[in-house]
Coordinates of N, CA and C in Angstrom, one line a residue:
X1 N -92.3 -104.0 75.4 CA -93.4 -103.2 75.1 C -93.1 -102.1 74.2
X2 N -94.1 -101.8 72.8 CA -93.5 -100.7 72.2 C -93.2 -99.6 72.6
X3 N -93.2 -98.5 72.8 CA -93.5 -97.1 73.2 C -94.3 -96.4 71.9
X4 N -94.8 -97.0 70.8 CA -95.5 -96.1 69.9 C -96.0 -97.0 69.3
X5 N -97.5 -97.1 68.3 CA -97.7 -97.4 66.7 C -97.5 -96.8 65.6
X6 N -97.1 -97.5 64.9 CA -97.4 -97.0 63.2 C -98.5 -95.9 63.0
X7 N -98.4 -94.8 62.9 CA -99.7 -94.0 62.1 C -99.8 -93.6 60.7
X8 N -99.2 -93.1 60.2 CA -98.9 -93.1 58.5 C -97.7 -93.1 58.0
X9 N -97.7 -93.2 56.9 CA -96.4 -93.1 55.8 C -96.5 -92.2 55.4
X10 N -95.9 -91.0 55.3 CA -95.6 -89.7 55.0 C -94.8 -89.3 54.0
X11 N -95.4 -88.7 52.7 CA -94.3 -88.5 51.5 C -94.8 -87.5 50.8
X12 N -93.0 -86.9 51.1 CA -93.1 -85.2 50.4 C -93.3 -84.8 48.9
X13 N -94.0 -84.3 48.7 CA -94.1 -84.2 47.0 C -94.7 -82.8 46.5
X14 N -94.3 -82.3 45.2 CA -94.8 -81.4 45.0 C -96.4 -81.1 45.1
X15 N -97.1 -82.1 44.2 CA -98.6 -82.3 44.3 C -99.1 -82.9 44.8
X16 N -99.4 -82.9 46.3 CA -100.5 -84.6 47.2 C -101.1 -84.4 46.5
X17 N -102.5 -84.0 46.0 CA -103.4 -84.6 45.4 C -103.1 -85.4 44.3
X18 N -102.3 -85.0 43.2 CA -102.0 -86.3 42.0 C -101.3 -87.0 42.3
X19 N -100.6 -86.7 43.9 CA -99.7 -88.5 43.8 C -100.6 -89.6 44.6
X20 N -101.5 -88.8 45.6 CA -102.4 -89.5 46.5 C -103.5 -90.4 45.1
X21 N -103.3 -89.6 44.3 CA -104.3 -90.4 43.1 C -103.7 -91.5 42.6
X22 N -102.3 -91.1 42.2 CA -101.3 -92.2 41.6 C -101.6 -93.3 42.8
X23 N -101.4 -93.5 44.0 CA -101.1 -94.6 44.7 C -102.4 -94.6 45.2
X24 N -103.9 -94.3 45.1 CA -105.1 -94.8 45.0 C -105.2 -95.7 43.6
X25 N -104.9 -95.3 42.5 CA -105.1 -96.0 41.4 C -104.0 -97.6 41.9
X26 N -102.8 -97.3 42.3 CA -102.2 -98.4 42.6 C -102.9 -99.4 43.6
X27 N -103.2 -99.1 44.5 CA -103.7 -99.9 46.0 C -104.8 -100.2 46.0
X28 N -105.5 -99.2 45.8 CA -106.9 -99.0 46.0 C -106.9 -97.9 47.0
X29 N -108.0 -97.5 47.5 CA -108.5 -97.1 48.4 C -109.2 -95.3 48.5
X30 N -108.9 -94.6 49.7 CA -110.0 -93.2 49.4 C -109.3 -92.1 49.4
X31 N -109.2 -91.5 49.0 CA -108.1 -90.0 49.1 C -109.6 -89.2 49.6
X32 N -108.6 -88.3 50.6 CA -109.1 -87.7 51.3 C -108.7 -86.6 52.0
X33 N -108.9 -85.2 51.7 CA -108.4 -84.1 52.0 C -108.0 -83.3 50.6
X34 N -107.2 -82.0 50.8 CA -106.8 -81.3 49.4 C -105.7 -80.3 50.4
X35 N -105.5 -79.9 49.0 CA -104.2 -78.8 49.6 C -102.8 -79.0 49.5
X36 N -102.0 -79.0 51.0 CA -101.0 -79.1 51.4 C -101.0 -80.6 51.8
X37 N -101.9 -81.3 52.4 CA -101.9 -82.5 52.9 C -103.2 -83.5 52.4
X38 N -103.0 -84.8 52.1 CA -103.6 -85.5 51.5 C -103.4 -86.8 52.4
X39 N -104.3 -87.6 52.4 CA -104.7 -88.7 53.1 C -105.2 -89.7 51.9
X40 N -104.8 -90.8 52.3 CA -104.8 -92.3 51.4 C -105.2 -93.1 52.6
X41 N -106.4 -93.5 52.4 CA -107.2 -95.1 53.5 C -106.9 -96.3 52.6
X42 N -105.4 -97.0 52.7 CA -105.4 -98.4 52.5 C -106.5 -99.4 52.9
X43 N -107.1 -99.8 51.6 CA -108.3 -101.1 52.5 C -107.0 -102.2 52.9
X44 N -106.9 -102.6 54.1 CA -106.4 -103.6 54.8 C -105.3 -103.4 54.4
X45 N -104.5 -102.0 54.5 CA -103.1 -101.5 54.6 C -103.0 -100.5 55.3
X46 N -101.9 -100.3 55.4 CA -101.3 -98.8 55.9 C -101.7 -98.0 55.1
X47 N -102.3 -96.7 56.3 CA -102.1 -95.4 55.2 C -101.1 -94.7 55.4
X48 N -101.2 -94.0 53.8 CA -100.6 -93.1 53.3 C -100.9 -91.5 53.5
X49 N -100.1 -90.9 53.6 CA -100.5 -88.9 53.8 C -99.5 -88.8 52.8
X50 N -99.9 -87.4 52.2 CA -98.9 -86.7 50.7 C -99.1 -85.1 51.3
X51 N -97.5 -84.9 51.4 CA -97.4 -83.4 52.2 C -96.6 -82.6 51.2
X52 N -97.1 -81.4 50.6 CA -96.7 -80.6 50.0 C -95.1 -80.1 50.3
X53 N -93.8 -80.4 49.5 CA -93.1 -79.7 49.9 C -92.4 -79.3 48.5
X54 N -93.0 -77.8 48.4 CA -92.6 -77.0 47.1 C -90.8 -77.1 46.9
X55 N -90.0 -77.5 47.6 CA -88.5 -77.7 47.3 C -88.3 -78.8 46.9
X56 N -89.3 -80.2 46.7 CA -88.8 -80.7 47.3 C -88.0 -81.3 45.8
X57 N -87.2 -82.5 46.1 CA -86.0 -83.0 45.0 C -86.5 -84.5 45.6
X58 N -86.6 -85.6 44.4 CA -86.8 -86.6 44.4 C -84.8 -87.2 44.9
X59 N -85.5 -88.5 45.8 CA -83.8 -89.3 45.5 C -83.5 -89.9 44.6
X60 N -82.2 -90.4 44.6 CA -81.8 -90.5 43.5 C -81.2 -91.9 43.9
X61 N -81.5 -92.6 42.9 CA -81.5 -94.4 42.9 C -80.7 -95.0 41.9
X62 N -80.1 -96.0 41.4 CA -79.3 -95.8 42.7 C -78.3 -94.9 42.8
X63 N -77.9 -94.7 43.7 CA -76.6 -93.3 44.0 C -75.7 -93.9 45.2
X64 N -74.8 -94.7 45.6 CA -73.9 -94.7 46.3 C -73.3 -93.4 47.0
X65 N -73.5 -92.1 46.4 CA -72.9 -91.6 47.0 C -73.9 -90.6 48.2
X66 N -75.3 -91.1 47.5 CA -76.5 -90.4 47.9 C -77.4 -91.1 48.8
X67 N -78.3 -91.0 49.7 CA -79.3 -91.9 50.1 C -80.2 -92.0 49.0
X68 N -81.5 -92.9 49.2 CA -82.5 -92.8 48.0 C -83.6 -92.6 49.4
X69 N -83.2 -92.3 50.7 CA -84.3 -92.0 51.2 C -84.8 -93.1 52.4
X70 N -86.1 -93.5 51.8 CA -86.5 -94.8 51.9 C -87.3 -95.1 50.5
X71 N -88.3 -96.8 50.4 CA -89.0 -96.6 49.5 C -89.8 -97.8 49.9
X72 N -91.0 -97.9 49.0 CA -92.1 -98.9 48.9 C -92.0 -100.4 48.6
X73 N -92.4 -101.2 49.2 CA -92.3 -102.6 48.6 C -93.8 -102.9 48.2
X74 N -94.2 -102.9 47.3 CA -95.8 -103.3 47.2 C -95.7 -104.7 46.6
X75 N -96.7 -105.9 47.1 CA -96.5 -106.8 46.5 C -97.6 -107.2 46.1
X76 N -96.9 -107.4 44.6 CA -98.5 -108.1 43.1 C -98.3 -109.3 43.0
X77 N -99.5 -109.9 42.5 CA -99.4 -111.4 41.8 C -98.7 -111.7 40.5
X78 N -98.8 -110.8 39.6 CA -98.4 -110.7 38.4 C -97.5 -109.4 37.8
X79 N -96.0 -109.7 37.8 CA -95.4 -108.6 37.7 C -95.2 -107.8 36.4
X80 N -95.3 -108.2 35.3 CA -96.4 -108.1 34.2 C -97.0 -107.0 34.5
X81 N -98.4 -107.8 34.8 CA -99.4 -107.0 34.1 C -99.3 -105.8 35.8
X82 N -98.9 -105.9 36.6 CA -98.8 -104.6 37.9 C -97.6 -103.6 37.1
X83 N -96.5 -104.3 36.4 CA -96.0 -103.1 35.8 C -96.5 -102.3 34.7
X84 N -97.1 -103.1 33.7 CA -98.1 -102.2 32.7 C -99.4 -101.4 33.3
X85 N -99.5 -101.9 34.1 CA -100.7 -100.8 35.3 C -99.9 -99.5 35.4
X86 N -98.8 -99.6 36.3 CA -98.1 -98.2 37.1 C -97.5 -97.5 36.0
X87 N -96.6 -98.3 34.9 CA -96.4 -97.7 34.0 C -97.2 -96.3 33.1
X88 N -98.6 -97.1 32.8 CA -99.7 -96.0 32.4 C -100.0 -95.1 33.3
X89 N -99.8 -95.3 34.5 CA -100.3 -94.3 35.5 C -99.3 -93.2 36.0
X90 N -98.3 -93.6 35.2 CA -97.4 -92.9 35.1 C -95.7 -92.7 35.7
X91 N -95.6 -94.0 36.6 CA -94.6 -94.2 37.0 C -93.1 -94.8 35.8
X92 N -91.9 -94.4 36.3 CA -91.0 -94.7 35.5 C -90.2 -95.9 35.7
X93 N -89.6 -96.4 35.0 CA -89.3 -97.5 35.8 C -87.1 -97.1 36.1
X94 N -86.6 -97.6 36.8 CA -85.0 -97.4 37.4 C -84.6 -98.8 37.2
X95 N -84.9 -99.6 37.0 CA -84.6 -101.1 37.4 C -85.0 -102.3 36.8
X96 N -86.4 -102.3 36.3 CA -86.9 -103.1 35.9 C -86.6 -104.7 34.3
X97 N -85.2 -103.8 34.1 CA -85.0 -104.5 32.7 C -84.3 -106.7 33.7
X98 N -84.3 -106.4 34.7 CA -83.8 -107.5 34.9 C -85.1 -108.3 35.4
X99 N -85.2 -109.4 33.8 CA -86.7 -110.2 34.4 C -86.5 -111.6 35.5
X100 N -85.3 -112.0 35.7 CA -85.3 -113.2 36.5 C -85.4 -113.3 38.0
X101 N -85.7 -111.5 38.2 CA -85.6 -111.8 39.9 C -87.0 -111.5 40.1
X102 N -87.6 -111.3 41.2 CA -88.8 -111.3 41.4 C -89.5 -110.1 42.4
X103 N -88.4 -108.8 41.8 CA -88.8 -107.5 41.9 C -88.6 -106.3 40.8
X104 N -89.2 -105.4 40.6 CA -88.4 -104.5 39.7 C -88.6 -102.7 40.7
X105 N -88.0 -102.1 40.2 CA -87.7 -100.6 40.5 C -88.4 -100.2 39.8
X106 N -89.5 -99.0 40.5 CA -89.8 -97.7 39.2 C -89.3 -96.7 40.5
X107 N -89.9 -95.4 39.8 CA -89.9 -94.4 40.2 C -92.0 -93.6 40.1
X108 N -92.2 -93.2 41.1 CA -93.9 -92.7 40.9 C -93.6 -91.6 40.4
X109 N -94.9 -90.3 39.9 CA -94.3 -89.4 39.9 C -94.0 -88.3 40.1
X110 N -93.9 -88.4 41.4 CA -93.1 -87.1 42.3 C -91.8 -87.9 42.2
X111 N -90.9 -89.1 41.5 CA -89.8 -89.4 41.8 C -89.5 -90.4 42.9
X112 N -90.2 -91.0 43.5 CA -89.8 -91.3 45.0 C -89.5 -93.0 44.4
X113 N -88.8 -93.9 44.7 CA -88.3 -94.9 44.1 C -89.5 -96.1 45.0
X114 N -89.9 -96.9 44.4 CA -90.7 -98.3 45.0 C -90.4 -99.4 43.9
X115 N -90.7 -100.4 44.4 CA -90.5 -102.0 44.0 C -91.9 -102.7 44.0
X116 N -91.8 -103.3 42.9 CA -93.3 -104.3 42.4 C -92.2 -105.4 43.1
X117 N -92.7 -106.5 44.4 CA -92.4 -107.6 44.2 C -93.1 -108.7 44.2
X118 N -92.9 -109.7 43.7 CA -94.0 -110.6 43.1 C -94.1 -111.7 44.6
X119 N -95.4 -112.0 45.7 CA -95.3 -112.4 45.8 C -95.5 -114.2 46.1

């Protein structure tokens, strides 16, 4: 038996509101709240919360000598046209020049490292 559920995914960023927007434009779904703390309603996903942290420092990917944290797996039909989406919205990409696998690396941006995988 568990001892808990899942309640959100929590990520530190300088601005919740423009990252909670970045990953509403990605997913879909309702941003909700302002400030310090921001809320993301996945339709038929996990949500998301964006917590202000004015220090904060993106990880760093990859870095062997560094953690990267954790990070995102979101999965698209077309990895194409899902990276020319995030791309414009502003994400960077860490990884993406290798086309025969059937993920790529960006970066969103507050920095935080996620993966388009196709699948």
């Amino acid at each position: 038996m568990a001892l808990a559920k899942l309640g959100v995914v929590v990520l530190d960023c300088p601005d919740p509101g423009a990252l909670a927007g970045f990953y509403a434009e990605v997913l879909g779904g309702t941003v909700q709240g302002e400030g310090d703390w921001v809320d993301l309603d996945v339709p038929g996903g996990q949500p998301l919360a964006f917590q202000a942290a004015p220090g904060h420092v993106p990880p760093k990917w990859p870095a062997p000598d560094d953690s990267q944290q954790f990070h995102l797996d979101l999965t698209v039909d077309d990895l194409d046209a899902a990276e020319k989406g995030v791309l414009a919205l502003g994400a960077k990409p860490l990884d993406a020049e290798d086309r025969s696998r059937s993920w790529r690396v960006y970066t969103d941006p507050a920095g935080h490292p996620f993966c388009l995988c196709a699948c």
